[in-house]
Short mmCIF file of C-alpha atoms in Angstrom, two decimals:
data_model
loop_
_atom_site.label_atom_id
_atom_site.label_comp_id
_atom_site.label_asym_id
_atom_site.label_seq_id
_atom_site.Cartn_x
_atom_site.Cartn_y
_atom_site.Cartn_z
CA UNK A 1 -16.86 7.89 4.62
CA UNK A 2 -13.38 9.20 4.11
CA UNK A 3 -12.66 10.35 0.60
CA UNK A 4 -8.68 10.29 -0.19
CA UNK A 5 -8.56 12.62 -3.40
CA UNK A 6 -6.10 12.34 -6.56
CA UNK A 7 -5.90 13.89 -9.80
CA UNK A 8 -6.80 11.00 -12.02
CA UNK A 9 -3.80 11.64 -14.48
CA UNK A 10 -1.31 14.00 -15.64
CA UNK A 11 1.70 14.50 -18.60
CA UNK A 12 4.50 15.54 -18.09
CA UNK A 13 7.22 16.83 -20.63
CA UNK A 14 10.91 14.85 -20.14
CA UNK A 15 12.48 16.77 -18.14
CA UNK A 16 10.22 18.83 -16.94
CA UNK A 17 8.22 19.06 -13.28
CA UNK A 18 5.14 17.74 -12.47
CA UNK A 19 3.41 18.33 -8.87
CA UNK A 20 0.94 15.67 -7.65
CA UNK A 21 -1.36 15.96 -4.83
CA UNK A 22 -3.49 13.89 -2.31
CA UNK A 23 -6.26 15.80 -0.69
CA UNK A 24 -9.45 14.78 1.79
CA UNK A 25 -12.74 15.55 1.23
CA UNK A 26 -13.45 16.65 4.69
CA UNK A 27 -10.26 18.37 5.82
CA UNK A 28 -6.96 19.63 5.46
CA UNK A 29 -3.89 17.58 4.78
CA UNK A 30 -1.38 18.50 7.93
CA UNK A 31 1.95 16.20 8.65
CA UNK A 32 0.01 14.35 11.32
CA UNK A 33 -1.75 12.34 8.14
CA UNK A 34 1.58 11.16 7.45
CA UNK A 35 1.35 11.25 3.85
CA UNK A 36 3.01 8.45 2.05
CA UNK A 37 3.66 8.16 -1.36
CA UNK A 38 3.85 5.23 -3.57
CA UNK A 39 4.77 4.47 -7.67
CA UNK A 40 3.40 1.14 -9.01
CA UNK A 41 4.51 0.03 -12.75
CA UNK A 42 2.06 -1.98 -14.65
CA UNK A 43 2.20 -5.24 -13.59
CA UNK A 44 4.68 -5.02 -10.31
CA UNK A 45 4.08 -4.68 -6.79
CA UNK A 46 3.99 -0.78 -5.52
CA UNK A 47 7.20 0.72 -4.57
CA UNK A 48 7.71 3.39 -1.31
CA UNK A 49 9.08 6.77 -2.66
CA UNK A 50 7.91 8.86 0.08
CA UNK A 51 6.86 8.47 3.73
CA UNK A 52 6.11 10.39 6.70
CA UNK A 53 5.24 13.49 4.56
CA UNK A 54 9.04 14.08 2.73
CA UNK A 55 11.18 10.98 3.90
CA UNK A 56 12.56 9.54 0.98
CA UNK A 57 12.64 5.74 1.25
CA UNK A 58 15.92 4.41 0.58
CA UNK A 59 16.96 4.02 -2.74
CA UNK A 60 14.80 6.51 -4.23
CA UNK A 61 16.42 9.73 -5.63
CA UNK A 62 16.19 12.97 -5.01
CA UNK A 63 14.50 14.28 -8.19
CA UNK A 64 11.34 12.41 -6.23
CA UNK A 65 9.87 15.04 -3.24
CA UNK A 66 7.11 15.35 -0.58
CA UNK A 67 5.48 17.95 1.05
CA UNK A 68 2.31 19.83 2.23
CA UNK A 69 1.11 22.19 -0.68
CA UNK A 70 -1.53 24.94 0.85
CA UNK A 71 -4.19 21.71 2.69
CA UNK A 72 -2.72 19.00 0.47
CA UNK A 73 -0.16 16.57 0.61
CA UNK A 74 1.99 16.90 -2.56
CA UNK A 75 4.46 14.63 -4.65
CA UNK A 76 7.01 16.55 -6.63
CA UNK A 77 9.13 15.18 -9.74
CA UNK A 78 11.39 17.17 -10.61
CA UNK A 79 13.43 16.28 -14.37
CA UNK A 80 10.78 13.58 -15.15
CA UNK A 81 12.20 11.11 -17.13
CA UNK A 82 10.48 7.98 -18.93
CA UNK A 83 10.94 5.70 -16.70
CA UNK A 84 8.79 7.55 -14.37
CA UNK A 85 5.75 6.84 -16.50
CA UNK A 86 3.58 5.02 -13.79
CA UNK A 87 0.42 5.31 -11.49
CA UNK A 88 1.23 7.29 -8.43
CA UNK A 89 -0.70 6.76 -5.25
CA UNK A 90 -1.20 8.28 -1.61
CA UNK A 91 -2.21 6.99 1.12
CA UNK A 92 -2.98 8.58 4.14
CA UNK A 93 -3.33 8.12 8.31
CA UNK A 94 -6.74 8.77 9.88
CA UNK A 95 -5.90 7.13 13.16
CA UNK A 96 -6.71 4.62 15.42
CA UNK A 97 -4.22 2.17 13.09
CA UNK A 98 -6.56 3.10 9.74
CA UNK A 99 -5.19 4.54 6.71
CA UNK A 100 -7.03 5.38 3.45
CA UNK A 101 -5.65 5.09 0.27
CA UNK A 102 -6.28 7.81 -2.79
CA UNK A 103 -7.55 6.67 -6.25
CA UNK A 104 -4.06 6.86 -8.25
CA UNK A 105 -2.59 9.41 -10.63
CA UNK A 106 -1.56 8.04 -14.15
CA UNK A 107 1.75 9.92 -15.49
CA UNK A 108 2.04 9.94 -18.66
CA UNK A 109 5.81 11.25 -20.03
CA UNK A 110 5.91 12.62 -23.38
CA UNK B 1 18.95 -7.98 2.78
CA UNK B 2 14.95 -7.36 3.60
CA UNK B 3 12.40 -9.81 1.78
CA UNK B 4 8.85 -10.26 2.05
CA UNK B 5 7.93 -13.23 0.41
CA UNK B 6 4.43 -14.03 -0.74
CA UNK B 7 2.83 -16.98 -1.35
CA UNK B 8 1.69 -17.82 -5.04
CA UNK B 9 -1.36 -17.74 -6.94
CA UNK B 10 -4.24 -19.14 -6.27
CA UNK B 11 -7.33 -20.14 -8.09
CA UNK B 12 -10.74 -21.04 -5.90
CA UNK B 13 -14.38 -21.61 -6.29
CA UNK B 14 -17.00 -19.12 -4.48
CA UNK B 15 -17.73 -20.23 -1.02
CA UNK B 16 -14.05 -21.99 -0.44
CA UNK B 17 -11.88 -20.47 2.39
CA UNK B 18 -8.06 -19.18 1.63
CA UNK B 19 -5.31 -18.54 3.70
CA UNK B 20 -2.32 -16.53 2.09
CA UNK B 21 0.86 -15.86 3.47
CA UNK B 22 3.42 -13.07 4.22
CA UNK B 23 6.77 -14.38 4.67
CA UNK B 24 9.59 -11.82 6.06
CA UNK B 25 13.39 -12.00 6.54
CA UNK B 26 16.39 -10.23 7.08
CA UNK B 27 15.03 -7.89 9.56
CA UNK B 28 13.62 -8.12 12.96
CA UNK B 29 9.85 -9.49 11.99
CA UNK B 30 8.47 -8.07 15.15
CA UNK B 31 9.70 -4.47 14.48
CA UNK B 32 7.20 -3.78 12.01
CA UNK B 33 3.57 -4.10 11.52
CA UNK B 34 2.54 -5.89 8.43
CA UNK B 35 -0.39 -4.31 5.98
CA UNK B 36 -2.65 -6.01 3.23
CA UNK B 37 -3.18 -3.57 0.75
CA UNK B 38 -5.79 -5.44 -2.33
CA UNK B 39 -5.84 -3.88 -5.99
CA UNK B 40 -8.92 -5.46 -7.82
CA UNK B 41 -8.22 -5.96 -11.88
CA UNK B 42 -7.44 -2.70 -13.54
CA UNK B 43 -8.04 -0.70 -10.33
CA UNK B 44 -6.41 1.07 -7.48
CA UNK B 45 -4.98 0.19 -4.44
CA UNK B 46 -6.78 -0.66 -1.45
CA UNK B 47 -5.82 -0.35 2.62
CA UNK B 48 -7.49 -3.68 4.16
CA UNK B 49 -5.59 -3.57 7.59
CA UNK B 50 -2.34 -4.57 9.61
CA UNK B 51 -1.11 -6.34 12.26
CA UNK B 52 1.63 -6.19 14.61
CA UNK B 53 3.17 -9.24 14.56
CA UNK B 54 4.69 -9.08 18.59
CA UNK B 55 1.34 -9.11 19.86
CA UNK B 56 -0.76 -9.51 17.46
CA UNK B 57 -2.71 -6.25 17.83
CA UNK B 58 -4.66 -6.55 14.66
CA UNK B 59 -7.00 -3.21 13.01
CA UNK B 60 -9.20 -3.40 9.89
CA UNK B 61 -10.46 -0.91 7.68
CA UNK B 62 -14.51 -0.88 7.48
CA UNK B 63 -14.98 -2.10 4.12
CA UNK B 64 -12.98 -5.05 5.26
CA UNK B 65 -14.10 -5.77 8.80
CA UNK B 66 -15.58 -9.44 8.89
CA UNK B 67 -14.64 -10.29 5.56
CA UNK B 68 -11.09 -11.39 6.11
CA UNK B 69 -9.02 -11.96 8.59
CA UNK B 70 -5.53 -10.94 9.71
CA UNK B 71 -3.45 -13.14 11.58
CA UNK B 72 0.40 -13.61 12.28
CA UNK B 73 2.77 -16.25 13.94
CA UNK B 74 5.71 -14.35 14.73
CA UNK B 75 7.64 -17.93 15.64
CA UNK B 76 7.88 -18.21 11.77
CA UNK B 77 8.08 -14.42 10.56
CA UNK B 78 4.88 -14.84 8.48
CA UNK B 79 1.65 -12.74 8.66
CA UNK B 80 -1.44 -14.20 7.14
CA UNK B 81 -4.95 -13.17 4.74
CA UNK B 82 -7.68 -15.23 5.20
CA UNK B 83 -10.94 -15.99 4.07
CA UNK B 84 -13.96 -18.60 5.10
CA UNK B 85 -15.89 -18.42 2.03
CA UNK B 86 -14.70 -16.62 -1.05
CA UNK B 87 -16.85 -14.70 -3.58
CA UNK B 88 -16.05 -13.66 -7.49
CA UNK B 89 -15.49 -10.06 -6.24
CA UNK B 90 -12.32 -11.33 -4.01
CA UNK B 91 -10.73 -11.83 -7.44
CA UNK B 92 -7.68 -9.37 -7.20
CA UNK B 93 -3.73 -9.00 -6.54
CA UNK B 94 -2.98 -9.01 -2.54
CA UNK B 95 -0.27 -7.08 -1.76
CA UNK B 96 1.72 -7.32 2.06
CA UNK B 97 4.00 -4.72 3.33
CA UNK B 98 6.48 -3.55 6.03
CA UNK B 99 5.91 -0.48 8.31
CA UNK B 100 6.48 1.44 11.51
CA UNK B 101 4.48 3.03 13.69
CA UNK B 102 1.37 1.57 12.77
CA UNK B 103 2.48 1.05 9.26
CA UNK B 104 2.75 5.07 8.83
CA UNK B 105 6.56 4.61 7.56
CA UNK B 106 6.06 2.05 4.95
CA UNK B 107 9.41 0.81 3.21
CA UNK B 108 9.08 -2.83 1.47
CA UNK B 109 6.39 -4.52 -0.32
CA UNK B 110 5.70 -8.25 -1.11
CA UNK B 111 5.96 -9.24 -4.52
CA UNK B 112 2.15 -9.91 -4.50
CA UNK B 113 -0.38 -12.64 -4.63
CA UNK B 114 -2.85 -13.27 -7.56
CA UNK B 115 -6.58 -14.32 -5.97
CA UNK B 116 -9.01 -15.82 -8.62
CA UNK B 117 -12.19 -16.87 -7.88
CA UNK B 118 -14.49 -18.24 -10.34
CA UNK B 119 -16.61 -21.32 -10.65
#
């Protein structure tokens, strides 16, 4: 079975960068995955940041970046501020209409 | 302006059946394929499967397969959960969203829809 892989948390300094990243268990993480990236508050629905690998989804600034990192898929904050303290998941496309979400990342800001 | 509007919460016994809904507007329903994502109490978030709403062409993820079922009537612009006999572990938030290309480019989520299931 397909293992999507995510650091389970991270801090982050305000202001500072953080990188997150979304791996597989059993391969490399190319563009044809198309990593999507997603930031979910506690107690509201998940919200799109990133799609298609580094497509912002409207609304969402630029500060907020995707790309592939070495055989990862990475998420990129850049200036974290407080608001940005959330879980941040992946998910990514295995084909055939399936996709695979990772286990979360919890950002901490302090 | 884009909405997906879920249905609200519901509270069942085990062995029960459940329908939920997926209610879009503002955009062209059958543009988009529609996803189920589930996020059990306290845990992550969960791909269950999607359905294109123009013809219905439906796919499930394996853990999923037989245990729900995806449906859509694209007269209405609503997409559909359902179960024929729910158990304690269905307890969880159900989550619908819009996407292309086989829901790689997903852009709006439903607000969400609270599952409990306890006798």
């Amino acid at each position: 079975q397909t293992v999507v892989t995510q650091e389970p948390s991270f801090s982050v300094s305000p202001g500072g960068t953080v990188t997150f990243t979304c791996g597989l268990s059993s391969d490399s993480v190319s563009a044809s995955y198309y990593p999507s990236w997603f930031q979910q508050t506690p107690g509201q629905a998940p919200r799109t940041l990133i799609y298609s690998t580094n497509t912002r989804s409207s609304g969402v600034p630029d500060r907020f970046s995707g790309s592939i990192l070495g055989n990862k898929a990475a998420l990129t904050i850049t200036g974290a501020q407080a608001d940005d303290e959330s879980d941040y998941y992946c998910v990514l496309y295995m084909g055939s209409g399936i996709s695979v979400f990772g286990g979360g990342t919890k950002l901490t800001v302090l | 302006e884009v909405q997906l509007v879920q249905s609200g919460a519901e509270v069942k016994k085990p062995g029960e059946s459940l329908k939920i809904s997926c209610k879009g507007s503002g955009y062209i329903f059958t543009s988009y394929w529609i996803g189920w994502v589930r996020q059990m109490p306290g845990k992550g978030l969960e791909w269950m499967g999607i359905i294109q709403p123009g013809d219905s062409d439906t796919r499930y993820s394996p853990s999923f397969q037989g245990q729900v079922t995806i449906s859509a009537d694209k007269s209405i612009s609503t997409a559909y959960l359902q179960w024929s006999s729910l158990k304690a572990s269905d307890t969880a938030i159900y989550y619908c969203a819009r996407g292309r290309n086989t829901w790689t480019e997903i852009d709006f989520w439903g607000q969400g829809a609270l599952v409990t299931v306890s006798s």
